[in-house]
Short mmCIF file of C-alpha atoms and ligand atoms in Angstrom, two decimals:
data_model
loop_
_atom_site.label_atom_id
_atom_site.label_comp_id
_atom_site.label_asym_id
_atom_site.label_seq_id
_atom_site.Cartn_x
_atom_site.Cartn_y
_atom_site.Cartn_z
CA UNK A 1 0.00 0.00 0.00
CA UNK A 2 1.35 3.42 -0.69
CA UNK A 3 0.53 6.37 1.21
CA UNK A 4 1.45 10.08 0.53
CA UNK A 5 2.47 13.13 2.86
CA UNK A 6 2.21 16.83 1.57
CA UNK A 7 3.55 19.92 3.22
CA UNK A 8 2.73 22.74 1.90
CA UNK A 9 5.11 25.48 3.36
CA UNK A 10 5.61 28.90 2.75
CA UNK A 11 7.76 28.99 -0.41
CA UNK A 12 8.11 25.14 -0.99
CA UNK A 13 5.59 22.22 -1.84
CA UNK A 14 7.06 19.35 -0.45
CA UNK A 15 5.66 15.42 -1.04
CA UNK A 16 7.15 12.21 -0.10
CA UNK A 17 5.21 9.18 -1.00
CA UNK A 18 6.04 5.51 1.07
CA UNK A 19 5.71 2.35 0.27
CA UNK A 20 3.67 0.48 3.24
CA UNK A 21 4.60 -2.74 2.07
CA UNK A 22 8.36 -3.15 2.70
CA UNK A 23 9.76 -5.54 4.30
CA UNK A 24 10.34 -4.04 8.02
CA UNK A 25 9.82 -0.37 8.50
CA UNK A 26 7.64 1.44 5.52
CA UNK A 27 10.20 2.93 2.76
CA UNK A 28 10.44 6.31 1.42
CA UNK A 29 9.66 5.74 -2.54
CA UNK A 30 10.04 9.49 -3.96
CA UNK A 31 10.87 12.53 -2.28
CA UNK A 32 9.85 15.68 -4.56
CA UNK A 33 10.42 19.26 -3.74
CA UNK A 34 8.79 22.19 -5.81
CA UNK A 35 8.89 25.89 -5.37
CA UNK A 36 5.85 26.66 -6.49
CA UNK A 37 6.52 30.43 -7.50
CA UNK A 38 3.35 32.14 -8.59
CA UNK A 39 1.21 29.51 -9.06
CA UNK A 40 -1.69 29.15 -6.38
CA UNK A 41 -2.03 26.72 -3.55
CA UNK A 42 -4.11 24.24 -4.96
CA UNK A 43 -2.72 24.13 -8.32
CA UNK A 44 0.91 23.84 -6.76
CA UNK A 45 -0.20 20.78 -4.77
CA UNK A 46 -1.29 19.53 -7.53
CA UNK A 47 1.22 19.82 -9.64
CA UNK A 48 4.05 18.52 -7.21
CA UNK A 49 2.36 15.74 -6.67
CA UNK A 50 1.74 14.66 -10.30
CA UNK A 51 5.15 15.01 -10.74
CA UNK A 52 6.21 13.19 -7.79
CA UNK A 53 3.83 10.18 -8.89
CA UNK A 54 5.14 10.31 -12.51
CA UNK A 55 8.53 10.31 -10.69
CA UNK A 56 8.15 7.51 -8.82
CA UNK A 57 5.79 5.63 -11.67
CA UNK A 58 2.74 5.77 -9.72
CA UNK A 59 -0.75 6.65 -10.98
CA UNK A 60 -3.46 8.43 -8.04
CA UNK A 61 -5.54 5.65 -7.97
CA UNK A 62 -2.80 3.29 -6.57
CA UNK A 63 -2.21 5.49 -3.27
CA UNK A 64 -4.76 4.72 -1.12
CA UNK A 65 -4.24 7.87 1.14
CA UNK A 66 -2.93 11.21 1.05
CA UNK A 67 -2.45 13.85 4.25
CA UNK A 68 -1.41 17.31 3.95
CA UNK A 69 0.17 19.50 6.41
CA UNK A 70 2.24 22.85 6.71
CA UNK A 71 0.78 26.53 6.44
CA UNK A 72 -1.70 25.80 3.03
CA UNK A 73 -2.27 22.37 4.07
CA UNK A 74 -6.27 23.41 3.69
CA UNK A 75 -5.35 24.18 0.02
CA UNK A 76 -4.57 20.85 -0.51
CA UNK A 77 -7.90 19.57 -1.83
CA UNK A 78 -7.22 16.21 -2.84
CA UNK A 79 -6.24 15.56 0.39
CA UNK A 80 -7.98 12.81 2.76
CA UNK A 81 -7.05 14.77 5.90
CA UNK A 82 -5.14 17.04 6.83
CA UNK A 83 -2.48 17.71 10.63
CA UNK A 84 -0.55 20.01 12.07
CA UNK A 85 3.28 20.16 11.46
CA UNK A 86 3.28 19.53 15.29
CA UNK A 87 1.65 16.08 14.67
CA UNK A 88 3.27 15.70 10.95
CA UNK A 89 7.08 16.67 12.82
CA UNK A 90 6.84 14.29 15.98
CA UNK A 91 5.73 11.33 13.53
CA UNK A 92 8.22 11.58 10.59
CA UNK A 93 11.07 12.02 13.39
CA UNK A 94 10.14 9.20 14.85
CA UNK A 95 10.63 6.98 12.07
CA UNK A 96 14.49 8.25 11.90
CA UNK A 97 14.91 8.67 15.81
CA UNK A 98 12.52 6.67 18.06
CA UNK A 99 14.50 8.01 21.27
CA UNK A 100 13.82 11.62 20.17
CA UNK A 101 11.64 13.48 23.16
CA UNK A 102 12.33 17.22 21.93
CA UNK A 103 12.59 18.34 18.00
CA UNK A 104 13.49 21.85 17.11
CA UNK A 105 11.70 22.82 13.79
CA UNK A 106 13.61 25.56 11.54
CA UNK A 107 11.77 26.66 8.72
CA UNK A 108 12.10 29.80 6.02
CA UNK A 109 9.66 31.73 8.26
CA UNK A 110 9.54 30.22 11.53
CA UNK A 111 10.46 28.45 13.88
CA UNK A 112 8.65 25.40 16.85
CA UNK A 113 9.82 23.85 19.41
CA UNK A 114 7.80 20.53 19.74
CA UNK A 115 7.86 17.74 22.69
CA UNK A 116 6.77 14.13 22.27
CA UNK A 117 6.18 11.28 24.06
CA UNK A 118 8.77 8.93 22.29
CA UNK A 119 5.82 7.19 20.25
CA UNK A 120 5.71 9.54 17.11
CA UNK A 121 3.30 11.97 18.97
CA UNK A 122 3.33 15.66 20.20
CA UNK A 123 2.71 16.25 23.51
CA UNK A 124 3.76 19.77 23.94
CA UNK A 125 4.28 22.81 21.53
CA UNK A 126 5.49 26.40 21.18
CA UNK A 127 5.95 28.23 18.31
CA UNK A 128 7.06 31.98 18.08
CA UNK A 129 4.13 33.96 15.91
CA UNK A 130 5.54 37.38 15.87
CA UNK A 131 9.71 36.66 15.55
CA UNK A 132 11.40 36.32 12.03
CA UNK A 133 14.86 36.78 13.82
CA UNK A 134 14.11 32.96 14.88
CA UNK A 135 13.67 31.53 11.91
CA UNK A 136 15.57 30.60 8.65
CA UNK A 137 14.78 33.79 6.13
CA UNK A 138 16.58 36.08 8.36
CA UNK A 139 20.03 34.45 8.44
CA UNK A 140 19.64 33.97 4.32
CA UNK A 141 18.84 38.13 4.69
CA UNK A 142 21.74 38.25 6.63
CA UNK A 143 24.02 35.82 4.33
CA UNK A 144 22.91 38.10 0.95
CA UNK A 145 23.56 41.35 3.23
CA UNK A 146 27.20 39.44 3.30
CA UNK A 147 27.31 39.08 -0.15
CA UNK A 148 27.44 35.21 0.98
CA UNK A 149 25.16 31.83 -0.10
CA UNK A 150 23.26 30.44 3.11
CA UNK A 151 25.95 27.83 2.88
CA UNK A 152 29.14 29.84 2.86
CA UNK A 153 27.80 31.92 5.66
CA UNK A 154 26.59 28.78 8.15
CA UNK A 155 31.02 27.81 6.98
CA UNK A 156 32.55 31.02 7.78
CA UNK A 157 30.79 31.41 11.23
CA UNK A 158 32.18 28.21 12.07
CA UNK A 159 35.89 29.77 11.72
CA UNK A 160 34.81 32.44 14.23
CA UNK A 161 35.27 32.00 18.42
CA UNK A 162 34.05 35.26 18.32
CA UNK A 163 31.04 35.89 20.83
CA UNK A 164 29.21 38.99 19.91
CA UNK A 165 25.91 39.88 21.08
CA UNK A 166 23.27 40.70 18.78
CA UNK A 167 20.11 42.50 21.05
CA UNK A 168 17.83 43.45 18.91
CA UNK A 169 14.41 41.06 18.75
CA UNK A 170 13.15 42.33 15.53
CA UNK A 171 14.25 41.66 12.11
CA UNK A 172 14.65 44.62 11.35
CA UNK A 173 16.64 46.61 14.38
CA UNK A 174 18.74 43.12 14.23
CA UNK A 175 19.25 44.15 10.40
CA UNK A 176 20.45 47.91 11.55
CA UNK A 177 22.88 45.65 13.94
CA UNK A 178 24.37 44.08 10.95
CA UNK A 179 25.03 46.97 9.19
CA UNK A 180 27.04 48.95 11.84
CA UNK A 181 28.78 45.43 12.09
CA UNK A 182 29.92 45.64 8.40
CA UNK A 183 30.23 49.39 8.84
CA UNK A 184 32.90 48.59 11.46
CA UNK A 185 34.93 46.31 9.62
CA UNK A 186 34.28 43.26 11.99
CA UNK A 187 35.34 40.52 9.75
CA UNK A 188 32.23 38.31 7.62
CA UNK A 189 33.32 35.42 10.46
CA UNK A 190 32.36 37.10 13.00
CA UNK A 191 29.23 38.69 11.69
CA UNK A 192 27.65 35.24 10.30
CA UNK A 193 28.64 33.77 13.92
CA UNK A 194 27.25 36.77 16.11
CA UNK A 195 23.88 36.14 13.34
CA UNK A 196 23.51 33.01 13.80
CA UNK A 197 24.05 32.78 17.36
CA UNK A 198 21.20 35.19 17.69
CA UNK A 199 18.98 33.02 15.62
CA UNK A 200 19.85 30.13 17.33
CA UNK A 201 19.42 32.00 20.95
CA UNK A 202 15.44 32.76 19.73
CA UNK A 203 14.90 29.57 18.85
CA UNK A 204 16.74 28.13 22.36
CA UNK A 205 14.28 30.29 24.44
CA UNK A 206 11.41 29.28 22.64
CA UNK A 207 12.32 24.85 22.65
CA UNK A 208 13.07 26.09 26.47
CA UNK A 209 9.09 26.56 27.06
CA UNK A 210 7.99 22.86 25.94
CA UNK A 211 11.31 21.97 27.78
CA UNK A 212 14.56 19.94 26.33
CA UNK A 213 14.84 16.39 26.79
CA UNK A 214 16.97 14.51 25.09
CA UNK A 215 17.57 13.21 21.89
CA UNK A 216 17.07 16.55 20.12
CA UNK A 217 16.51 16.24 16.86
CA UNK A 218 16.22 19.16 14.30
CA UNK A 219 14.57 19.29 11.27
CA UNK A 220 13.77 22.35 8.34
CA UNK A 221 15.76 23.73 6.00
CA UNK A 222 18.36 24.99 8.70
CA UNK A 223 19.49 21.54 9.56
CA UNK A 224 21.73 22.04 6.39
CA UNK A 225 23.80 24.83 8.19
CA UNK A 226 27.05 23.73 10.28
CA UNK A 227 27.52 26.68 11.95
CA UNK A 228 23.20 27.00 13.18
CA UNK A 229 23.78 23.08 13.91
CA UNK A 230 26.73 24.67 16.00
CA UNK A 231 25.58 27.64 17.34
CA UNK A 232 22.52 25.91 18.51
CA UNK A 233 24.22 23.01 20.17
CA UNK A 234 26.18 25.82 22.19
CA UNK A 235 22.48 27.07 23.19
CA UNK A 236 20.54 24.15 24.29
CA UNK A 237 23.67 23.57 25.89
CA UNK A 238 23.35 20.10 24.73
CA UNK A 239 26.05 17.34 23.69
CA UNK A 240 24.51 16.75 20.40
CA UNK A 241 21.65 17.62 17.63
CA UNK A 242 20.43 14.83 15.85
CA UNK A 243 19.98 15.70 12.08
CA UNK A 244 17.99 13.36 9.95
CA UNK A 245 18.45 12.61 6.27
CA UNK A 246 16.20 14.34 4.57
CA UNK A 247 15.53 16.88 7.04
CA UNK A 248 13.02 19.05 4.71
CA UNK A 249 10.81 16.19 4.04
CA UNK A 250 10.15 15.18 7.59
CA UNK A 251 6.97 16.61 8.18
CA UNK A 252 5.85 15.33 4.80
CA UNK A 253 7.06 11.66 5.61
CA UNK A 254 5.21 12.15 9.17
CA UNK A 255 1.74 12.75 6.76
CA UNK A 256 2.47 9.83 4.66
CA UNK A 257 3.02 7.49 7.97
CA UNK A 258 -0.39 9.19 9.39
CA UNK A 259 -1.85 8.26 6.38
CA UNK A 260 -1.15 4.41 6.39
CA UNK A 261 -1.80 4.76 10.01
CA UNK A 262 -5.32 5.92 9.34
CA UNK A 263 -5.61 3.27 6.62
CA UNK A 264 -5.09 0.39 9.34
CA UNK B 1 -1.06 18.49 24.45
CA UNK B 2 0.34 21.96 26.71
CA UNK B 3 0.19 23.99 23.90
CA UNK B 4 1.84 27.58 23.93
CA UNK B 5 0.40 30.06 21.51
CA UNK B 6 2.37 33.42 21.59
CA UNK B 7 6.30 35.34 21.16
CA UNK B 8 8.86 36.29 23.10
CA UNK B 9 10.00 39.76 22.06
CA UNK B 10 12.04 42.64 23.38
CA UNK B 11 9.53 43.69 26.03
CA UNK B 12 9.13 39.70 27.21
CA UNK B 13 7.41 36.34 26.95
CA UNK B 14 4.21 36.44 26.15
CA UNK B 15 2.25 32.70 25.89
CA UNK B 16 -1.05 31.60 26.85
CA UNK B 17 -0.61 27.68 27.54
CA UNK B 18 -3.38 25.38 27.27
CA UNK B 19 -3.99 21.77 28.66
CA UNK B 20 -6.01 20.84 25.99
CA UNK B 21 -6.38 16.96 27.50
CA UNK B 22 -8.35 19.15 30.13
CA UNK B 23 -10.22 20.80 27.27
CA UNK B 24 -11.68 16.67 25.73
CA UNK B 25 -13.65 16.31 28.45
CA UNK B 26 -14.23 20.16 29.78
CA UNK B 27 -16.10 20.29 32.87
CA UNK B 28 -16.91 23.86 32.50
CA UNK B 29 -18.97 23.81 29.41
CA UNK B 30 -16.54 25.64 27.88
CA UNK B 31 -16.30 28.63 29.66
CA UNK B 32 -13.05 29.96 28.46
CA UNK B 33 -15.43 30.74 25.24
CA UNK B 34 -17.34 33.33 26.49
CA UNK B 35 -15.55 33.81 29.94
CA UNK B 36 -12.96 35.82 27.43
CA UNK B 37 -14.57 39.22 26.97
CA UNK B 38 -12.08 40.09 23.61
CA UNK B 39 -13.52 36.40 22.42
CA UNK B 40 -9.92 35.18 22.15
CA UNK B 41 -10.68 31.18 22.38
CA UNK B 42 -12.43 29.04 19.82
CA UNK B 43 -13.38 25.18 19.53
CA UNK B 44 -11.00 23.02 17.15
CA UNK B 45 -10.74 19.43 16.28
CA UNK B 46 -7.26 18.58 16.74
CA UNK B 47 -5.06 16.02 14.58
CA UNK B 48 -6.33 13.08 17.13
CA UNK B 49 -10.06 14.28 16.29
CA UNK B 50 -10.74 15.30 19.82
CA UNK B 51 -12.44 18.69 20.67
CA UNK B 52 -10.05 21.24 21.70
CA UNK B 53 -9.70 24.67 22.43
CA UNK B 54 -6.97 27.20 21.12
CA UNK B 55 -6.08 30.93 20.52
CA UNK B 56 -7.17 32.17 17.88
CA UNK B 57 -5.01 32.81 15.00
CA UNK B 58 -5.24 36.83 14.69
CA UNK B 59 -4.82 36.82 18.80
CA UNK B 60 -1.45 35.48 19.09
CA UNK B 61 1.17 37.64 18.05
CA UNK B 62 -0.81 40.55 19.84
CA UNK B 63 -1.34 39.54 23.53
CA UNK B 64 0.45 41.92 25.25
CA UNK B 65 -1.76 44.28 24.08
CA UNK B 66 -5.40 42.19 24.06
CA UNK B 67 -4.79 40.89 27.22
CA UNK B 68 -3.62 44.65 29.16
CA UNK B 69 -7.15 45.08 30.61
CA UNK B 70 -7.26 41.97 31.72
CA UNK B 71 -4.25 42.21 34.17
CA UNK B 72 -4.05 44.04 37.20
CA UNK B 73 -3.54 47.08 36.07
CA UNK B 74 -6.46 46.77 33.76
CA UNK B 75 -8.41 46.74 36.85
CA UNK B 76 -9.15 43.01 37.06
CA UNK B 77 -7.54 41.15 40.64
CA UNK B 78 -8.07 37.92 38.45
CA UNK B 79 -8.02 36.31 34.51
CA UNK B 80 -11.68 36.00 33.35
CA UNK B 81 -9.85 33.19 31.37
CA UNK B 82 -8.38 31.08 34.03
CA UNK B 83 -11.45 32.41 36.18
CA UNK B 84 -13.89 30.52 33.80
CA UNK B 85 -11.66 27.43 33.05
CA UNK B 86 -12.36 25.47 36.46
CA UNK B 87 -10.53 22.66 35.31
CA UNK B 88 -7.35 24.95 35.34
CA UNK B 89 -6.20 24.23 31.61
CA UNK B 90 -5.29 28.35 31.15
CA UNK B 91 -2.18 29.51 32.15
CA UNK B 92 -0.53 32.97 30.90
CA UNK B 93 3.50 33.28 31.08
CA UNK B 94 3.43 36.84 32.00
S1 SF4 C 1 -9.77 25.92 28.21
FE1 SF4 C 1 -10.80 25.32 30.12
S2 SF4 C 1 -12.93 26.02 29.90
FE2 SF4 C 1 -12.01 26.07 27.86
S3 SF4 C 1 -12.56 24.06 26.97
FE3 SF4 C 1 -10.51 23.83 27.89
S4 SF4 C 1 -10.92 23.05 29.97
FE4 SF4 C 1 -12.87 23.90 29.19
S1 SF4 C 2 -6.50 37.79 29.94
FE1 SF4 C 2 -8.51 38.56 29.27
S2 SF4 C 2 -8.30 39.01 27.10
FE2 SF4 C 2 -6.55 37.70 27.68
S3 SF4 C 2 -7.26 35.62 27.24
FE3 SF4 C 2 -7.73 36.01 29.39
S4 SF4 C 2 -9.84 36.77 29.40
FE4 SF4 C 2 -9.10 36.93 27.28
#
């Protein structure tokens, strides 16, 4: 039986469709990322998910179930049901780290902190609603502001043992922060570290609320920066941050697994 | 589920928790509904289809501010909120 998850985020349409029917654990059978641009919410869901069937040479009537998730997960209206990327988060970690009790969710645009009860589901949630400075969009800001890719930026802060506090809670004042950085010729090190150390330090205070047990496990788009993985090890004050393997699709692979679970 | 609907910013933390195991089988008919006078808490059916309470959407990045004549210097000694929810599933951070 295949199932399929979707998350529909903020700039990206993710799917991952699994194959219920493996020997052992269910296996991921296509992963498919779009970015939808301008099309609209229910035409992008369609369309990555055609293409993520043809990819994986599956037709619609051969998955039996399909549950959305993420910020447009009511767009998705081929969808049998739909969760919350608490629900969708806790289950697809789960199938990478059953020992995981506290996940730290990095996205584009924000950022959760999300406790669970070691059996794929969330017990315990906080998310910031007002604070871009904890989430992934403001250290790519800050990278471009650099002249730097995400990925050089997340490198170069990992060169720094700077420490250099960053106060301001709003994207923007943080922004002005930056600037007078540059202004004073504080090397690019220093700036990405002092960046993302602030990032990570929003995100640290908000995990704090739901509290943090270990494993820790982070998943979103920032999972694919050293120096975040770093800085944020630093705050949690924690050994070590468990990263899965395909850290953007873990919400969507949660959906799928809800999915077959609801087809049980 | 606890969960925490609100921010942290420069001026502090500002979350409104809810117990929402308390909330399946609410022995207050659902006060918190109209116990709120700004009408901040509305019914949901959350991903384990049980009936839930939360914040709603357009409330939560703004509490500092919707909540101010609630608090003591709004005049009230207690939450309406946490007044109404007997079975104690409200709590503010601030
Ligand atoms: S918040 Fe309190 S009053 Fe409202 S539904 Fe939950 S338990 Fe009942
Ligand atoms: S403090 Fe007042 S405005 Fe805020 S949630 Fe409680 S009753 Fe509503």
């Amino acid at each position: 039986m295949y199932t399929a998850g979707i998350d529909m985020g903020s700039r990206t349409v993710k799917v991952v469709i699994i194959d219920n029917d493996a020997a052992g654990a269910p296996s991921v059978k296509k992963t498919h990322l779009m970015f939808p641009g301008d099309v609209d919410g229910d035409a992008a869901a369609d369309k990555a998910y055609d293409d993520a069937l043809a990819a994986a040479g599956l037709r619609r009537d051969e998955v039996r179930a399909v549950f959305a998730t993420g910020a447009g997960r009511k767009t998705v209206n081929f969808a049998t049901d739909s969760v919350t990327e608490m629900s969708a988060g806790a289950k697809g970690v789960s199938y990478f780290f059953p020992s995981a009790r506290t996940i730290v969710d990095v996205g584009a645009e924000e950022g959760r902190g999300v406790k669970t009860d070691g059996n794929g589901k969330a017990i315990d949630f906080a998310g910031n609603e007002k604070c871009a400075a904890g989430a992934g969009s403001f250290a790519e800001a800050m990278s471009r502001a650099l002249q730097m890719t995400l990925t050089e930026f997340g490198e170069a802060s990992l060169r720094s043992d700077k420490s250099i506090p960053m106060n301001a809670q709003c994207t923007v004042f943080a922004e002005s922060e930056v600037v007078s950085l540059i202004h004073s010729a504080t090397p690019k090190e220093d700036i990405a570290k002092a960046v993302l150390d602030a990032v990570a330090s929003r995100v640290c205070a908000m995990v704090r609320r739901v509290g943090i047990d270990k494993d820790v496990v982070l998943i979103g788009g920032m999972v694919h920066n050293p120096g975040f993985v770093q800085a944020l090890k630093s705050s949690m004050d924690v050994d070590e941050v468990k990263l899965p393997e395909i850290p953007e699709f873990v919400s969507a692979l949660g959906c799928a697994l809800l999915a077959a679970e609801a087809r049980q | 589920m606890i969960a925490n609907y609100g921010y942290k910013d420069g001026s502090g933390e500002y979350y409104i928790s809810i117990d929402t195991d308390r909330c399946i089988s609410c022995a207050a008919g659902r006060a918190c509904l109209t116990g709120c006078p700004k009408g901040m808490f509305e019914n949901m059916t959350d991903d384990y289809d049980d009936e839930v309470v939360q914040v709603k959407q357009q409330f939560r990045r703004n509490l500092a501010y919707d909540c101010a004549d609630c608090k003591p210097s709004g005049g009230h000694a207690s939450l309406p909120c946490t007044t109404a929810c007997t079975p104690g599933a409200i709590k503010h951070s601030w």
